[in-house]
Coordinates of C-alpha atoms and ligand atoms in Angstrom, one line a residue:
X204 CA 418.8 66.7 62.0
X205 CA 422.6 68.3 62.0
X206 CA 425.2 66.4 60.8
X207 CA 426.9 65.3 63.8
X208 CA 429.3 63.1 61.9
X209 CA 431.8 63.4 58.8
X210 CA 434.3 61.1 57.5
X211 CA 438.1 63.1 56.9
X212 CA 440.7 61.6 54.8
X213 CA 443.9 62.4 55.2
X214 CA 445.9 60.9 52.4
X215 CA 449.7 61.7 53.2
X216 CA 449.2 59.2 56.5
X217 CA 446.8 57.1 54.8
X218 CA 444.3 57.7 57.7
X219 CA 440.6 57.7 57.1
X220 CA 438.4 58.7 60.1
X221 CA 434.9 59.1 61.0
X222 CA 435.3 63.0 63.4
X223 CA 432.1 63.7 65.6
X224 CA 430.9 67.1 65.4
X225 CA 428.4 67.4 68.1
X226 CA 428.3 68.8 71.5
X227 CA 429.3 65.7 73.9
X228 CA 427.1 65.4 77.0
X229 CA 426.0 62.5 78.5
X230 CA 428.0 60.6 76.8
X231 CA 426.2 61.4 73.5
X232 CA 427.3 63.7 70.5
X233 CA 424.0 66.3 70.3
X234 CA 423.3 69.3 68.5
X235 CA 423.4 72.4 69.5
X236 CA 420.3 74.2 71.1
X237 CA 420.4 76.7 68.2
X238 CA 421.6 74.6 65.6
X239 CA 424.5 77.1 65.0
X240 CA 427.9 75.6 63.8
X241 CA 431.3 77.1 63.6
X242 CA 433.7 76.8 60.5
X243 CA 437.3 75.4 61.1
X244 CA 439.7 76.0 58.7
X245 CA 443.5 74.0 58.3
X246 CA 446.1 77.0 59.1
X247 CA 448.8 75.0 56.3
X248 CA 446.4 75.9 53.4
X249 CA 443.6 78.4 55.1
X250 CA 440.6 76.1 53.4
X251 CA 437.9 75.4 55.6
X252 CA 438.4 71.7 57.1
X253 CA 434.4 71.1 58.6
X254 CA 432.0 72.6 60.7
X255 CA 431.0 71.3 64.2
X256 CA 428.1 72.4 66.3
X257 CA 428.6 75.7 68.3
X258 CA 427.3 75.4 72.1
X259 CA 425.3 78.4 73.9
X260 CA 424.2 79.1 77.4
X261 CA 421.2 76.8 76.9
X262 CA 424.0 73.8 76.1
X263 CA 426.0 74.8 79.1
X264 CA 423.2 75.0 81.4
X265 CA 422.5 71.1 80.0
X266 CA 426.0 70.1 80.5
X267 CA 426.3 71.2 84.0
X268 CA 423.5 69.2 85.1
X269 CA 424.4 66.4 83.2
X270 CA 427.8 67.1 84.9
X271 CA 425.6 67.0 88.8
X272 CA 424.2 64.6 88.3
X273 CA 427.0 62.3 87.0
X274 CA 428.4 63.7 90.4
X275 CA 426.0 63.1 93.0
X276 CA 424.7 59.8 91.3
X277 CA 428.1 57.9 90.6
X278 CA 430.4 59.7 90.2
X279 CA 431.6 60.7 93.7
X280 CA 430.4 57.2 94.9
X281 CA 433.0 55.6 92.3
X282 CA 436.3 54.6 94.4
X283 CA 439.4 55.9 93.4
X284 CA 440.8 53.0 92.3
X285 CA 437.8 52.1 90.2
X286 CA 438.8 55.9 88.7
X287 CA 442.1 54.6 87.8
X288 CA 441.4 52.0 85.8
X289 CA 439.0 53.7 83.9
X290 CA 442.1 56.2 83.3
X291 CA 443.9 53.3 82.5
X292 CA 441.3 51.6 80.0
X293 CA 441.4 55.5 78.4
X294 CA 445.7 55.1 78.6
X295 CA 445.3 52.2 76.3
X296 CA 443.0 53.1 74.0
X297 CA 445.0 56.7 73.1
X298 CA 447.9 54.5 72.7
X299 CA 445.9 52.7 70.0
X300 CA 444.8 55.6 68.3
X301 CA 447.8 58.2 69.1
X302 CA 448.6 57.7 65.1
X303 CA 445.0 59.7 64.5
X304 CA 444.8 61.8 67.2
X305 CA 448.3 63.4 66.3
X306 CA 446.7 63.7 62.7
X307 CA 444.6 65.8 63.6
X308 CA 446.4 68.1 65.6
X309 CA 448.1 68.6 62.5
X310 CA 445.0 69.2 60.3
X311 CA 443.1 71.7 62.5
X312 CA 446.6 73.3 64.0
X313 CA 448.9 73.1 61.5
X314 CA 451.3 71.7 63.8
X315 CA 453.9 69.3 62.1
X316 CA 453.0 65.7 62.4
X317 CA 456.6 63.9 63.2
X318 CA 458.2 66.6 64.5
X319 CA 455.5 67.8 66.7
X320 CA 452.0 66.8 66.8
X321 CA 453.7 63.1 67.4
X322 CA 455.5 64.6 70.5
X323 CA 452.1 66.0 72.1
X324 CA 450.5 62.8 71.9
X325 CA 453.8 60.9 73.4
X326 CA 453.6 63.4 76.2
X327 CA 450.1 62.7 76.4
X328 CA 450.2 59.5 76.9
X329 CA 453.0 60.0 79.8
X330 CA 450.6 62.4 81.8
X331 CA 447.5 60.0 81.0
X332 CA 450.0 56.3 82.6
X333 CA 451.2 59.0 85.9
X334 CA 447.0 60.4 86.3
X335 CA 446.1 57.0 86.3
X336 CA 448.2 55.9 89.0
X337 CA 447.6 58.6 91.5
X338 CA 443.3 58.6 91.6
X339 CA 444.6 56.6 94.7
X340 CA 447.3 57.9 96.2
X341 CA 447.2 62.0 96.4
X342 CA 443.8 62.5 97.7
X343 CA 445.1 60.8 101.1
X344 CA 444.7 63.5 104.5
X345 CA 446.5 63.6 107.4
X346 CA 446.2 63.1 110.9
X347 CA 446.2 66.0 113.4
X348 CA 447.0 65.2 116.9
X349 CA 445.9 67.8 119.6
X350 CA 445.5 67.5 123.3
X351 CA 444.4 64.6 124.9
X352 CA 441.5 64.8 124.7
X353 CA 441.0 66.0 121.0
X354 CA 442.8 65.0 117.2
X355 CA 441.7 66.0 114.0
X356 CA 442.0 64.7 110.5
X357 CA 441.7 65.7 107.3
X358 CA 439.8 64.4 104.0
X359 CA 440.9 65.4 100.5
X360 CA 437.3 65.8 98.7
X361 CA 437.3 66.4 95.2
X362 CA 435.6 70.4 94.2
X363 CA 431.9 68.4 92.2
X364 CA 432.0 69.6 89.0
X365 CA 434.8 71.3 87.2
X366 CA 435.0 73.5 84.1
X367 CA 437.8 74.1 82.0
X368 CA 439.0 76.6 79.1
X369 CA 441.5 75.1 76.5
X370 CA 443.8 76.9 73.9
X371 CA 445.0 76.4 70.6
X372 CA 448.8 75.2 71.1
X373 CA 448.4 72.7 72.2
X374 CA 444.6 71.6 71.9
X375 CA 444.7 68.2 73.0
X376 CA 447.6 68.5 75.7
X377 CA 446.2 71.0 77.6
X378 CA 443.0 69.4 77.7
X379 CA 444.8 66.3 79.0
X380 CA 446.8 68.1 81.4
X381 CA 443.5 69.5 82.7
X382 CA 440.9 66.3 82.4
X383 CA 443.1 63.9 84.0
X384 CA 444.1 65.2 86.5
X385 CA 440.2 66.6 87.7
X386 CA 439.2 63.0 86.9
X387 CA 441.6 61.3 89.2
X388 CA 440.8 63.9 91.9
X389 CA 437.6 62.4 91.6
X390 CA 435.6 65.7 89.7
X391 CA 433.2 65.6 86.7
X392 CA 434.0 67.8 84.1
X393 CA 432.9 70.7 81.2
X394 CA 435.8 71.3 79.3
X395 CA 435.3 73.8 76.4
X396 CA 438.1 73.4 73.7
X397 CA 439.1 76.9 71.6
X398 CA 436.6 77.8 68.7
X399 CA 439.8 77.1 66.2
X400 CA 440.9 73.8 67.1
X401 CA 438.2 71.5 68.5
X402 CA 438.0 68.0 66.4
X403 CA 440.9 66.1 68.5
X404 CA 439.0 67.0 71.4
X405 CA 435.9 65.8 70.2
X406 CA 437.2 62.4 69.0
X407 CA 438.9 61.9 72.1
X408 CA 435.4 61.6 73.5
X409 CA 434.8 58.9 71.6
X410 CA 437.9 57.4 73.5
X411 CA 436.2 58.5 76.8
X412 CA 432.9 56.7 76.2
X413 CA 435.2 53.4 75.1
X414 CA 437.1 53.6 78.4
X415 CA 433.8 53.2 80.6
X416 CA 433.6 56.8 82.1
X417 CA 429.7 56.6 82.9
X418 CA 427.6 59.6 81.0
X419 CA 427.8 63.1 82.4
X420 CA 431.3 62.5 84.1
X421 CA 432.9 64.3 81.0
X422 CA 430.8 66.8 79.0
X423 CA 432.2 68.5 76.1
X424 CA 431.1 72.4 75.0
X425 CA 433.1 73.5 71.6
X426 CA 432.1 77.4 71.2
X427 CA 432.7 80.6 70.8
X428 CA 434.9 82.2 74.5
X429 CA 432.4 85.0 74.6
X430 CA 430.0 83.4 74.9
X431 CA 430.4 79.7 76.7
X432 CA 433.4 80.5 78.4
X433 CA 431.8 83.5 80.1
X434 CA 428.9 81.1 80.6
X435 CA 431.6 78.5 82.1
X436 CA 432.7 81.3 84.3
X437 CA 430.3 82.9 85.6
X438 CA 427.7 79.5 86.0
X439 CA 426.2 79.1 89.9
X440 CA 426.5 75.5 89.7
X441 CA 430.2 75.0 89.0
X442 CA 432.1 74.6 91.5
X443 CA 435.9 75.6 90.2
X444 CA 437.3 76.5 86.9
X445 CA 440.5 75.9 85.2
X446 CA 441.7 78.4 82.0
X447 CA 444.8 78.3 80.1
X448 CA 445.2 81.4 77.4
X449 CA 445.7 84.7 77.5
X450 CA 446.2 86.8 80.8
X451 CA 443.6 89.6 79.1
X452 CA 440.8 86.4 79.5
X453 CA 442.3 85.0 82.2
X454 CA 441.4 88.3 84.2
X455 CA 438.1 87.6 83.0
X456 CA 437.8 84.1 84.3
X457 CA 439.0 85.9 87.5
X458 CA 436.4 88.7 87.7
X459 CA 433.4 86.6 86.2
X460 CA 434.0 83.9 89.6
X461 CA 434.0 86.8 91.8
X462 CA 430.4 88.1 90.7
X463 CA 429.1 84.6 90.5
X464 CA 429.8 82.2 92.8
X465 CA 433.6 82.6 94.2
X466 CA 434.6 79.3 92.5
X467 CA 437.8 78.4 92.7
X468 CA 440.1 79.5 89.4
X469 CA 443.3 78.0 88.5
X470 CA 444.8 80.3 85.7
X471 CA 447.6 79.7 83.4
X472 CA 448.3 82.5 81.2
X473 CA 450.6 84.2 79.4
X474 CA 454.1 84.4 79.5
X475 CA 457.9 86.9 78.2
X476 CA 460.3 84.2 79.6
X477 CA 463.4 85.1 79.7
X478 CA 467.3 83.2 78.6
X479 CA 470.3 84.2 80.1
X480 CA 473.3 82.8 78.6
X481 CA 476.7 83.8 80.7
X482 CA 480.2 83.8 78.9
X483 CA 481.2 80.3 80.5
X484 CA 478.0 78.5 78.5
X485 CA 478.7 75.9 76.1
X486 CA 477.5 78.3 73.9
X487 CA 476.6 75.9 70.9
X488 CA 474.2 73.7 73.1
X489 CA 473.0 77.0 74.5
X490 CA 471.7 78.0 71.0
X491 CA 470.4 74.7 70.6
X492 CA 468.4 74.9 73.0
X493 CA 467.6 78.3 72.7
X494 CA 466.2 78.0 69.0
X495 CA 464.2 75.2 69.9
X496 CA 462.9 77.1 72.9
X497 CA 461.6 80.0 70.3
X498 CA 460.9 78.2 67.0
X499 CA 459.6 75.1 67.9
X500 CA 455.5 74.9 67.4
X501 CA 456.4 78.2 65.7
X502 CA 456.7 80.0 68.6
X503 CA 453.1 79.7 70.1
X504 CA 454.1 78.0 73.5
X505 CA 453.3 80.0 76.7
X506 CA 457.3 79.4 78.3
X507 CA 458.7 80.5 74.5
X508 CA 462.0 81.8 75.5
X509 CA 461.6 84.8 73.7
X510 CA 463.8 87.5 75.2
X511 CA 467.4 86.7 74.9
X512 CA 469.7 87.9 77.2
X513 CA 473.6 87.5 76.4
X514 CA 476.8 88.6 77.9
X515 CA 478.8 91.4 76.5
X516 CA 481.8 89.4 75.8
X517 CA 480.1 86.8 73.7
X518 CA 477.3 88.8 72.3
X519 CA 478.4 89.2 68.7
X520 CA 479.6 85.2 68.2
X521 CA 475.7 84.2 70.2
X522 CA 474.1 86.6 67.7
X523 CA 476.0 84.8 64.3
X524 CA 475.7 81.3 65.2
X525 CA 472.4 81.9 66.3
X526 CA 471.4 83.0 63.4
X527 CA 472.9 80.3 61.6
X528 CA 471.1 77.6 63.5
X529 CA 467.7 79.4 63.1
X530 CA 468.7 79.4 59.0
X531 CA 470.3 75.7 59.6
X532 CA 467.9 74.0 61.6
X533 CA 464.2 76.0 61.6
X534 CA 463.9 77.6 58.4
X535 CA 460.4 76.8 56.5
X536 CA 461.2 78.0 53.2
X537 CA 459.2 75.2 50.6
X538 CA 458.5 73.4 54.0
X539 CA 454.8 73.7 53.7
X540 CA 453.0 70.7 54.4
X541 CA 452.9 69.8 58.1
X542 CA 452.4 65.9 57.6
X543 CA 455.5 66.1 55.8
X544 CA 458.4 65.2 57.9
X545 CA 461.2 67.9 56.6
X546 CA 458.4 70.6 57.6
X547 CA 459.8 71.5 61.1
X548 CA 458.3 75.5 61.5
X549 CA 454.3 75.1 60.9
X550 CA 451.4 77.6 60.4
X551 CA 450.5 80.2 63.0
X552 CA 447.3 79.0 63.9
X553 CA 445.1 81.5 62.8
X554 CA 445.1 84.7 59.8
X555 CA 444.1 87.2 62.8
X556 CA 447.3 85.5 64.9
X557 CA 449.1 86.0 61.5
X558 CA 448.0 89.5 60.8
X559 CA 449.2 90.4 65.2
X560 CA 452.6 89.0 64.7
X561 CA 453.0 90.3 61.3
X562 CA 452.2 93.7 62.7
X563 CA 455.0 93.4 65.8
X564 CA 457.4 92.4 62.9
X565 CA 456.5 95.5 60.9
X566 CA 456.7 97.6 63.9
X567 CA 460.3 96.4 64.6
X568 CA 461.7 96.6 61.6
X569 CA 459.7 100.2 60.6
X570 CA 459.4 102.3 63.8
X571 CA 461.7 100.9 66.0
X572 CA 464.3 100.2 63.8
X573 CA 465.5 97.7 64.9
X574 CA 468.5 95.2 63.9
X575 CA 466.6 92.1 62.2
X576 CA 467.2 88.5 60.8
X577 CA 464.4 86.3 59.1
X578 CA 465.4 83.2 57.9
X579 CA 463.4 83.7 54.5
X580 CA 461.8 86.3 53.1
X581 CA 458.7 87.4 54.4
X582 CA 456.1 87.7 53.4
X583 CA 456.6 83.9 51.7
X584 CA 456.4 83.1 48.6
X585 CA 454.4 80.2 47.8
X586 CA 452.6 79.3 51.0
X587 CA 448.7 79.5 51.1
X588 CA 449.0 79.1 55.1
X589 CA 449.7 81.2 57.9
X590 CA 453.6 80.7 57.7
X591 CA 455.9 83.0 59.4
X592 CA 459.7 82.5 59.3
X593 CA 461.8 82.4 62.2
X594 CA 462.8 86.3 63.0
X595 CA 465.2 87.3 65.1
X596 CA 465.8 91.0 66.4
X597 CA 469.0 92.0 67.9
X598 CA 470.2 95.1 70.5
X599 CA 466.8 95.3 71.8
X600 CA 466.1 97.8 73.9
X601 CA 464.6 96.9 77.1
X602 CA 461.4 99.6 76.4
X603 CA 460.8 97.7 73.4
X604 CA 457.1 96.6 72.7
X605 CA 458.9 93.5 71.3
X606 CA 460.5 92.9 74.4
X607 CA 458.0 93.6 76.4
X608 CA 454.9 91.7 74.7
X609 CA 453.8 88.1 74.2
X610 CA 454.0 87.8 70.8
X611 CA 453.8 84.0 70.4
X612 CA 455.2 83.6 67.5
X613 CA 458.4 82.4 66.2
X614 CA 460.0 86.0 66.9
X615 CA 462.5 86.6 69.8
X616 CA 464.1 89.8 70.8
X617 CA 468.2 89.5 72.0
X618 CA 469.8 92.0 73.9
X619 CA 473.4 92.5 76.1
X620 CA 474.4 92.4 79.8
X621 CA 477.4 93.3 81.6
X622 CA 477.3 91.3 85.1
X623 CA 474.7 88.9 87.0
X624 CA 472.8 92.2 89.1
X625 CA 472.1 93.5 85.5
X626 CA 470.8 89.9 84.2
X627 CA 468.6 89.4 86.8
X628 CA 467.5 93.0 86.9
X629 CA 466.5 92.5 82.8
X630 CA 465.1 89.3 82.8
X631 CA 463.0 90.2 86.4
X632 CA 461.5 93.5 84.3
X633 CA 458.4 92.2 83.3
X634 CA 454.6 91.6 84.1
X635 CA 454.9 88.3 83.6
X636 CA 456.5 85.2 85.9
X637 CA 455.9 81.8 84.1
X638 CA 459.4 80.4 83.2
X639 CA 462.7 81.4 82.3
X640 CA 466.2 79.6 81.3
X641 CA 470.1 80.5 82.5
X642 CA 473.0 79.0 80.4
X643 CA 476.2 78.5 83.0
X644 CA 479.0 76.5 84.0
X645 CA 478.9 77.9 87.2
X646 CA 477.0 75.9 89.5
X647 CA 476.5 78.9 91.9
X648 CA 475.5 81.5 89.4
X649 CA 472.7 79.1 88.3
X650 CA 471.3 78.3 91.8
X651 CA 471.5 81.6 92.3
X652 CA 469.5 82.5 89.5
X653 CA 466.7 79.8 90.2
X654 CA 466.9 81.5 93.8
X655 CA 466.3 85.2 92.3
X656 CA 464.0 85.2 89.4
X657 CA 460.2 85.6 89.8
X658 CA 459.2 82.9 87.6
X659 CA 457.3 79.5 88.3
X660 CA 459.5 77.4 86.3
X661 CA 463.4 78.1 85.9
X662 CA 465.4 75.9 83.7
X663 CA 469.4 75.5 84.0
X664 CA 471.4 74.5 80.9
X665 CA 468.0 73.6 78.7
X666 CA 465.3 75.2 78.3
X667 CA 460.9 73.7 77.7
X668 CA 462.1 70.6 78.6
X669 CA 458.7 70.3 80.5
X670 CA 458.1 66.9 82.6
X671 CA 454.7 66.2 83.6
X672 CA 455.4 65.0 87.1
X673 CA 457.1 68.0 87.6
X674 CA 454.9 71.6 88.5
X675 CA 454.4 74.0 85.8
X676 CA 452.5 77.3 86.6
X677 CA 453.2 81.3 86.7
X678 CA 454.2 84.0 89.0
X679 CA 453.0 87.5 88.8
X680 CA 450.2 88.0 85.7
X681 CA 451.1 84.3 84.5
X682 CA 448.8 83.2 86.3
X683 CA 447.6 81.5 89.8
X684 CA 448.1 77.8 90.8
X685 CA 449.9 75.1 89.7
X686 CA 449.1 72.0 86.9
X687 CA 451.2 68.5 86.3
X688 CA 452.8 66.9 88.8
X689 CA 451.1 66.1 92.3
X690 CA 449.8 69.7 92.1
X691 CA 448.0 68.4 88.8
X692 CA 445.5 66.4 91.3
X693 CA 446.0 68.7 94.1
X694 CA 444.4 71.7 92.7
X695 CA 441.2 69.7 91.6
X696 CA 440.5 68.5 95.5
X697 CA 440.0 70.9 99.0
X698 CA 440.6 70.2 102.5
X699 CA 438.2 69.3 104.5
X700 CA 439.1 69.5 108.5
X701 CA 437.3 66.9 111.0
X702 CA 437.7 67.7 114.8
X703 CA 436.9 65.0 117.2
X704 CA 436.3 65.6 120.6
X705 CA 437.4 62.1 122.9
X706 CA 436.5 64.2 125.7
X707 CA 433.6 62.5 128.5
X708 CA 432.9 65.4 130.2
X709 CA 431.4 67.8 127.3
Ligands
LIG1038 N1 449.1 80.6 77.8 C1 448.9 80.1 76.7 O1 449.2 78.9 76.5 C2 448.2 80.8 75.6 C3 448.3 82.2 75.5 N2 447.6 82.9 74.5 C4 447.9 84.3 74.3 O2 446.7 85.0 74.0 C5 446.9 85.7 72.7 C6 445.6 85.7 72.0 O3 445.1 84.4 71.7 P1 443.5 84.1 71.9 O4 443.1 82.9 71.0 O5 442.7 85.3 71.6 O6 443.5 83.7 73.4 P2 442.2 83.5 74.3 O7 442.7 83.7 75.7 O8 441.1 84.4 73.8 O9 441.8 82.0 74.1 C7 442.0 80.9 75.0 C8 440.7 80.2 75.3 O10 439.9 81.1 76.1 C9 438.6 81.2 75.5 N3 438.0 82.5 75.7 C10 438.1 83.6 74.9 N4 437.4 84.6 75.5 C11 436.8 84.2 76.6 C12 436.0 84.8 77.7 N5 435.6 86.0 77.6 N6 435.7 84.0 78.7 C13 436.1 82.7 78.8 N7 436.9 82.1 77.9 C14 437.2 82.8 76.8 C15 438.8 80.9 74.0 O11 437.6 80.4 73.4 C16 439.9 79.8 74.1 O12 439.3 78.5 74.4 C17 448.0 84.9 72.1 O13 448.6 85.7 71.2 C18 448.9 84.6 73.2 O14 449.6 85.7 73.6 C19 446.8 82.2 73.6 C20 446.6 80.9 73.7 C21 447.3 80.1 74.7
LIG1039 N1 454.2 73.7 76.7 C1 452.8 73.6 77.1 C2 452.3 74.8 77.8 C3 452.0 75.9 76.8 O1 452.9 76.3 76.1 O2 450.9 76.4 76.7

C-alpha cells in the first residue's frame, strides 16, 4: 500500500503536522490508479519536500462519478441553507488551523509566512465568512410578468458537477475563490491543484471532511496539467469548468470544451497590467503602492502592475525614488528563509519559472539594452532557492518583449508619456485586459481612465487592493467571466425560464 500519509515538521513555527498525500474522493485519501507519485520540492532551498500520489484519467473518471453521484443523491437535494452552514462549520475550522495552512503555503511556495502566506489565509477566511452567507441568497430568480394571461419565472439551478484548474500563486486562495463559491451555488466539485504546490490543498480536505460536506461533494485530483487537466476538460460528464493560469492553457480549456461537451468555461488568465501615474500624484504613496503592486509575492500575481507608465515631467524623480523604495523596502539580499519575518521577496516558485525570468532579464539587459536596476546582485550569492531580486528596467520601449510579456516575476518595465490620449493609448496596447492602476489628483482624469481602459479591474490611487465581494476577472485574452463577489456564485448557477400559461381556453 502507498504511503498516503507523512508527518512534516516545521521547526521555525514549531508546527508538527500529519499532510495527506492521496487522491481525495469520496471523502477518502486513495491511491492513485497507477501508483505513480509526483516529487515536490520547497522553492527557498530546492530540496525535495515529499511525494503525493499523481492522479490519471482512470482517477478522474472515478472522481467524476463520485462527484454524480454526490449530486444526484444529496447533494442537489441539500437546501441552501443547510449548504451554508456546512460553509460555516468549514469557516471555523480554517480559522483554527489558518496557523498551518499558511505554513504550508510557505513550504511548498516559498511564499513568506508573515508577510504573505498569513495574508492569503486572512483573505481566505473573508471569502469563506461572505460564501457562506450567500448559498441562500444569490441563487433567488425573478418573476416575469407577461400578458394576462401568461407570467414567467425563473430558477437559479446550480451547473451538477464542476471542475476546476488551480495555480501556483496562490495555491490555496484560488482554490477557495473557486470551491466556495461552486459549493454555495449548490455544485459538487473536482478541483485539480498545480503539480508544484498541492499539500495545502490536500490538508484542507481534511478540513472539508470535518465540516460535514457528505463524500463525493468535493473530490480532489493533484496531477500532472497534461494529463488530468485535459482529462478535466475534455470529460463528457462535467458539466462546467473553471481554470486560472496561463492564457496559452487557458485556450486549451477553451478548445478541449468545444470538442467535448460545450461545458461551460470560466477562464482567468494571464495578465500586462498597466500604472499610470500623472504629474499631480502624490508621487511617494504612488510608489508605494506601485512597488508593492510588482514585488510583493515576488512578482507572480496575475494583476502585477508591471508596466509603468509615468509622466514626462516627473519621470526622472518616479524613476530614483522608485528605485530607492524597491532597495529600501523589497530587497532580499540575506533574506532567505521565508518563515522568517524580515524575508519580504520569496522564491520564484519553480527552477524552470527561474530559468524564464532569468532569461527576460538577460535579454533586457544583453540584446535590448536596456536601462536596468536590481536591488542586489544577480545571480545571488548565497541562496540555494529560486531567488530573484527586484529588477527594474527604465525607457522601455513600447515594442519591448519585456513590455509586452507576462513575465511574472518581480521585474517591471517603466516608460514616459506626454498627455492622457498617449497614456491610454500605451497602457490600452496590449493583448491582455485583466487590471490596471492610474495615480491622480484629478478626479476626472481618473474616471475617465476607469471609463477608457480595456481592463476588468481598474484601480484609482492604489493598486491589488483586491476585495473579495468585489468582481475580479479579464478583458480581451485575460480571460472570460467573472470570480468573487456575487459573480463568484453567479457563474457556478444557469437560468432556467418557466412559462406558465393561466389561459382557459388552450
Ligand atoms: N493567471 C495566473 O494567475 C497565472 C498565470 N500563469 C502564467 O503562466 C506562465 C506559466 O506557468 P505554468 O505553471 O506553466 O502555468 P499553467 O497554465 O501551465 O498552469 C496552471 C494550471 O493549469 C494546469 N495545466 C497545465 N497544462 C494544462 C492542460 N493542457 N490542460 C489543463 N490544465 C493544464 C497546471 O497543472 C496548473 O494546475 C507563468 O509564467 C504566468 O505567466 C501561471 C500561473 C498563474
Ligand atoms: N491576486 C490573486 C489573483 C492572482 O494573482 O492570480
Amino acid at each position: 500500500m502507498p504511503t498516503l500519509y507523512t508527518d512534516i515538521e516545521i521547526p521555525q513555527l514549531k508546527i508538527s503536522l500529519k499532510q495527506p498525500l492521496g487522491l481525495f474522493i469520496n471523502n477518502e485519501f486513495c491511491p492513485s490508479s497507477d501508483g505513480k507519485t509526483i516529487e515536490t520540492v520547497n522553492p527557498a532551498t530546492g530540496e525535495p519536500i515529499t511525494s503525493f500520489q499523481a492522479a490519471n484519467e482512470k482517477d478522474v473518471d472515478k472522481a467524476v462519478k463520485a462527484a454524480r453521484a454526490a449530486f444526484d443523491n444529496v447533494w442537489s437535494k441539500t437546501s441552501s441553507e443547510q449548504r451554508g452552514i456546512y460553509l460555516s462549520n468549514l469557516l471555523k475550522l480554517i480559522e483554527e488551523e489558518q496557523d498551518t495552512l499558511a505554513a504550508l503555503e510557505t513550504l511548498d511556495a516559498g511564499k513568506p509566512y508573515h508577510s504573505n502566506a498569513k495574508g492569503d489565509l486572512a483573505q481566505i477566511l473573508q471569502l469563506t465568512r461572505y460564501f457562506a452567507g450567500s448559498a441562500d441568497k444569490f441563487d433567488k430568480g425573478a418573476t416575469i410578468p407577461l400578458t394576462f394571461n401568461k407570467f414567467a419565472y425563473t430558477l437559479k439551478v446550480p451547473f451538477g458537477v464542476v471542475a476546476q484548474i488551480v495555480p501556483w500563486n496562490y495555491p490555496l486562495a484560488m482554490a477557495c475563490w473557486k470551491l466556495q463559491g461552486a459549493l454555495a451555488a449548490g455544485n459538487t466539485v473536482i478541483i485539480k491543484p498545480a503539480e508544484n504546490t498541492s499539500l495545502s490543498l490536500l490538508y484542507f480536505a481534511t478540513l472539508i471532511k470535518k465540516a460535514g460536506f457528505p463524500p463525493g461533494v468535493v473530490n480532489i485530483v493533484p496531477g500532472y496539467g497534461s494529463l488530468v487537466g485535459q482529462a478535466l476538460a475534455s470529460h463528457m460528464d462535467i458539466d462546467k469548468i473553471s481554470f486560472t493560469g496561463s492564457t496559452k492553457v487557458g485556450g486549451f480549456v477553451l478548445e478541449a470544451s468545444g470538442q467535448s461537451n460545450l461545458k461551460d468555461v470560466t477562464l482567468e488568465c494571464g495578465g500586462k497590467s498597466p500604472a499610470l501615474v500623472f504629474e499631480d500624484a502624490d508621487l511617494d504613496k504612488a510608489i508605494d503602492w506601485i512597488a508593492a503592486g510588482i514585488f510583493y509575492n515576488s512578482g507572480q500575481n496575475c494583476t502585477a502592475n508591471s508596466r509603468v507608465y509615468v509622466q514626462s515631467s516627473i519621470y526622472d524623480k518616479f524613476v530614483e525614488k522608485f528605485k530607492e523604495t524597491a532597495k529600501k523596502e523589497w530587497d532580499v539580499a540575506e533574506k532567505f528563509d521565508p518563515f522568517d519575518e524580515k524575508c519580504i521577496v520569496g522564491p520564484v516558485i519553480s527552477s524552470t519559472q527561474y530559468d524564464r525570468i532569468k532569461s527576460y532579464i538577460e535579454r533586457g539587459k544583453r540584446e535590448e539594452k536596456l536601462g536596468m536596476f536590481q536591488t542586489s546582485e544577480f545571480p545571488i550569492g548565497g541562496a540555494k532557492g529560486y531567488f530573484i531580486p527586484p529588477t527594474i528596467f527604465t525607457d522601455v520601449p513600447q515594442t519591448s518583449k519585456l513590455l509586452q510579456d507576462e513575465i511574472f516575476g518581480p521585474v517591471v518595465v517603466v516608460s514616459k508619456f506626454t498627455n492622457y490620449d498617449d497614456a491610454l493609448k500605451l497602457a490600452n496596447d496590449t493583448c491582455y485586459g485583466l487590471a490596471s492602476a492610474v495615480f491622480t489628483k484629478d478626479v476626472k482624469k481618473a474616471h475617465m481612465f476607469a471609463r477608457d481602459i480595456k481592463a476588468g479591474t481598474v484601480w484609482i490611487n492604489s493598486s491589488n487592493d483586491e476585495d473579495v465581494t468585489v468582481p475580479f476577472g479579464g478583458f480581451k485574452m485575460s480571460g472570460i467571466g467573472r470570480e468573487l463577489g456575487q459573480s463568484g456564485v453567479d457563474t457556478y448557477l444557469q437560468t432556467k425560464a418557466v412559462h406558465i400559461n393561466l389561459s382557459l381556453d388552450n
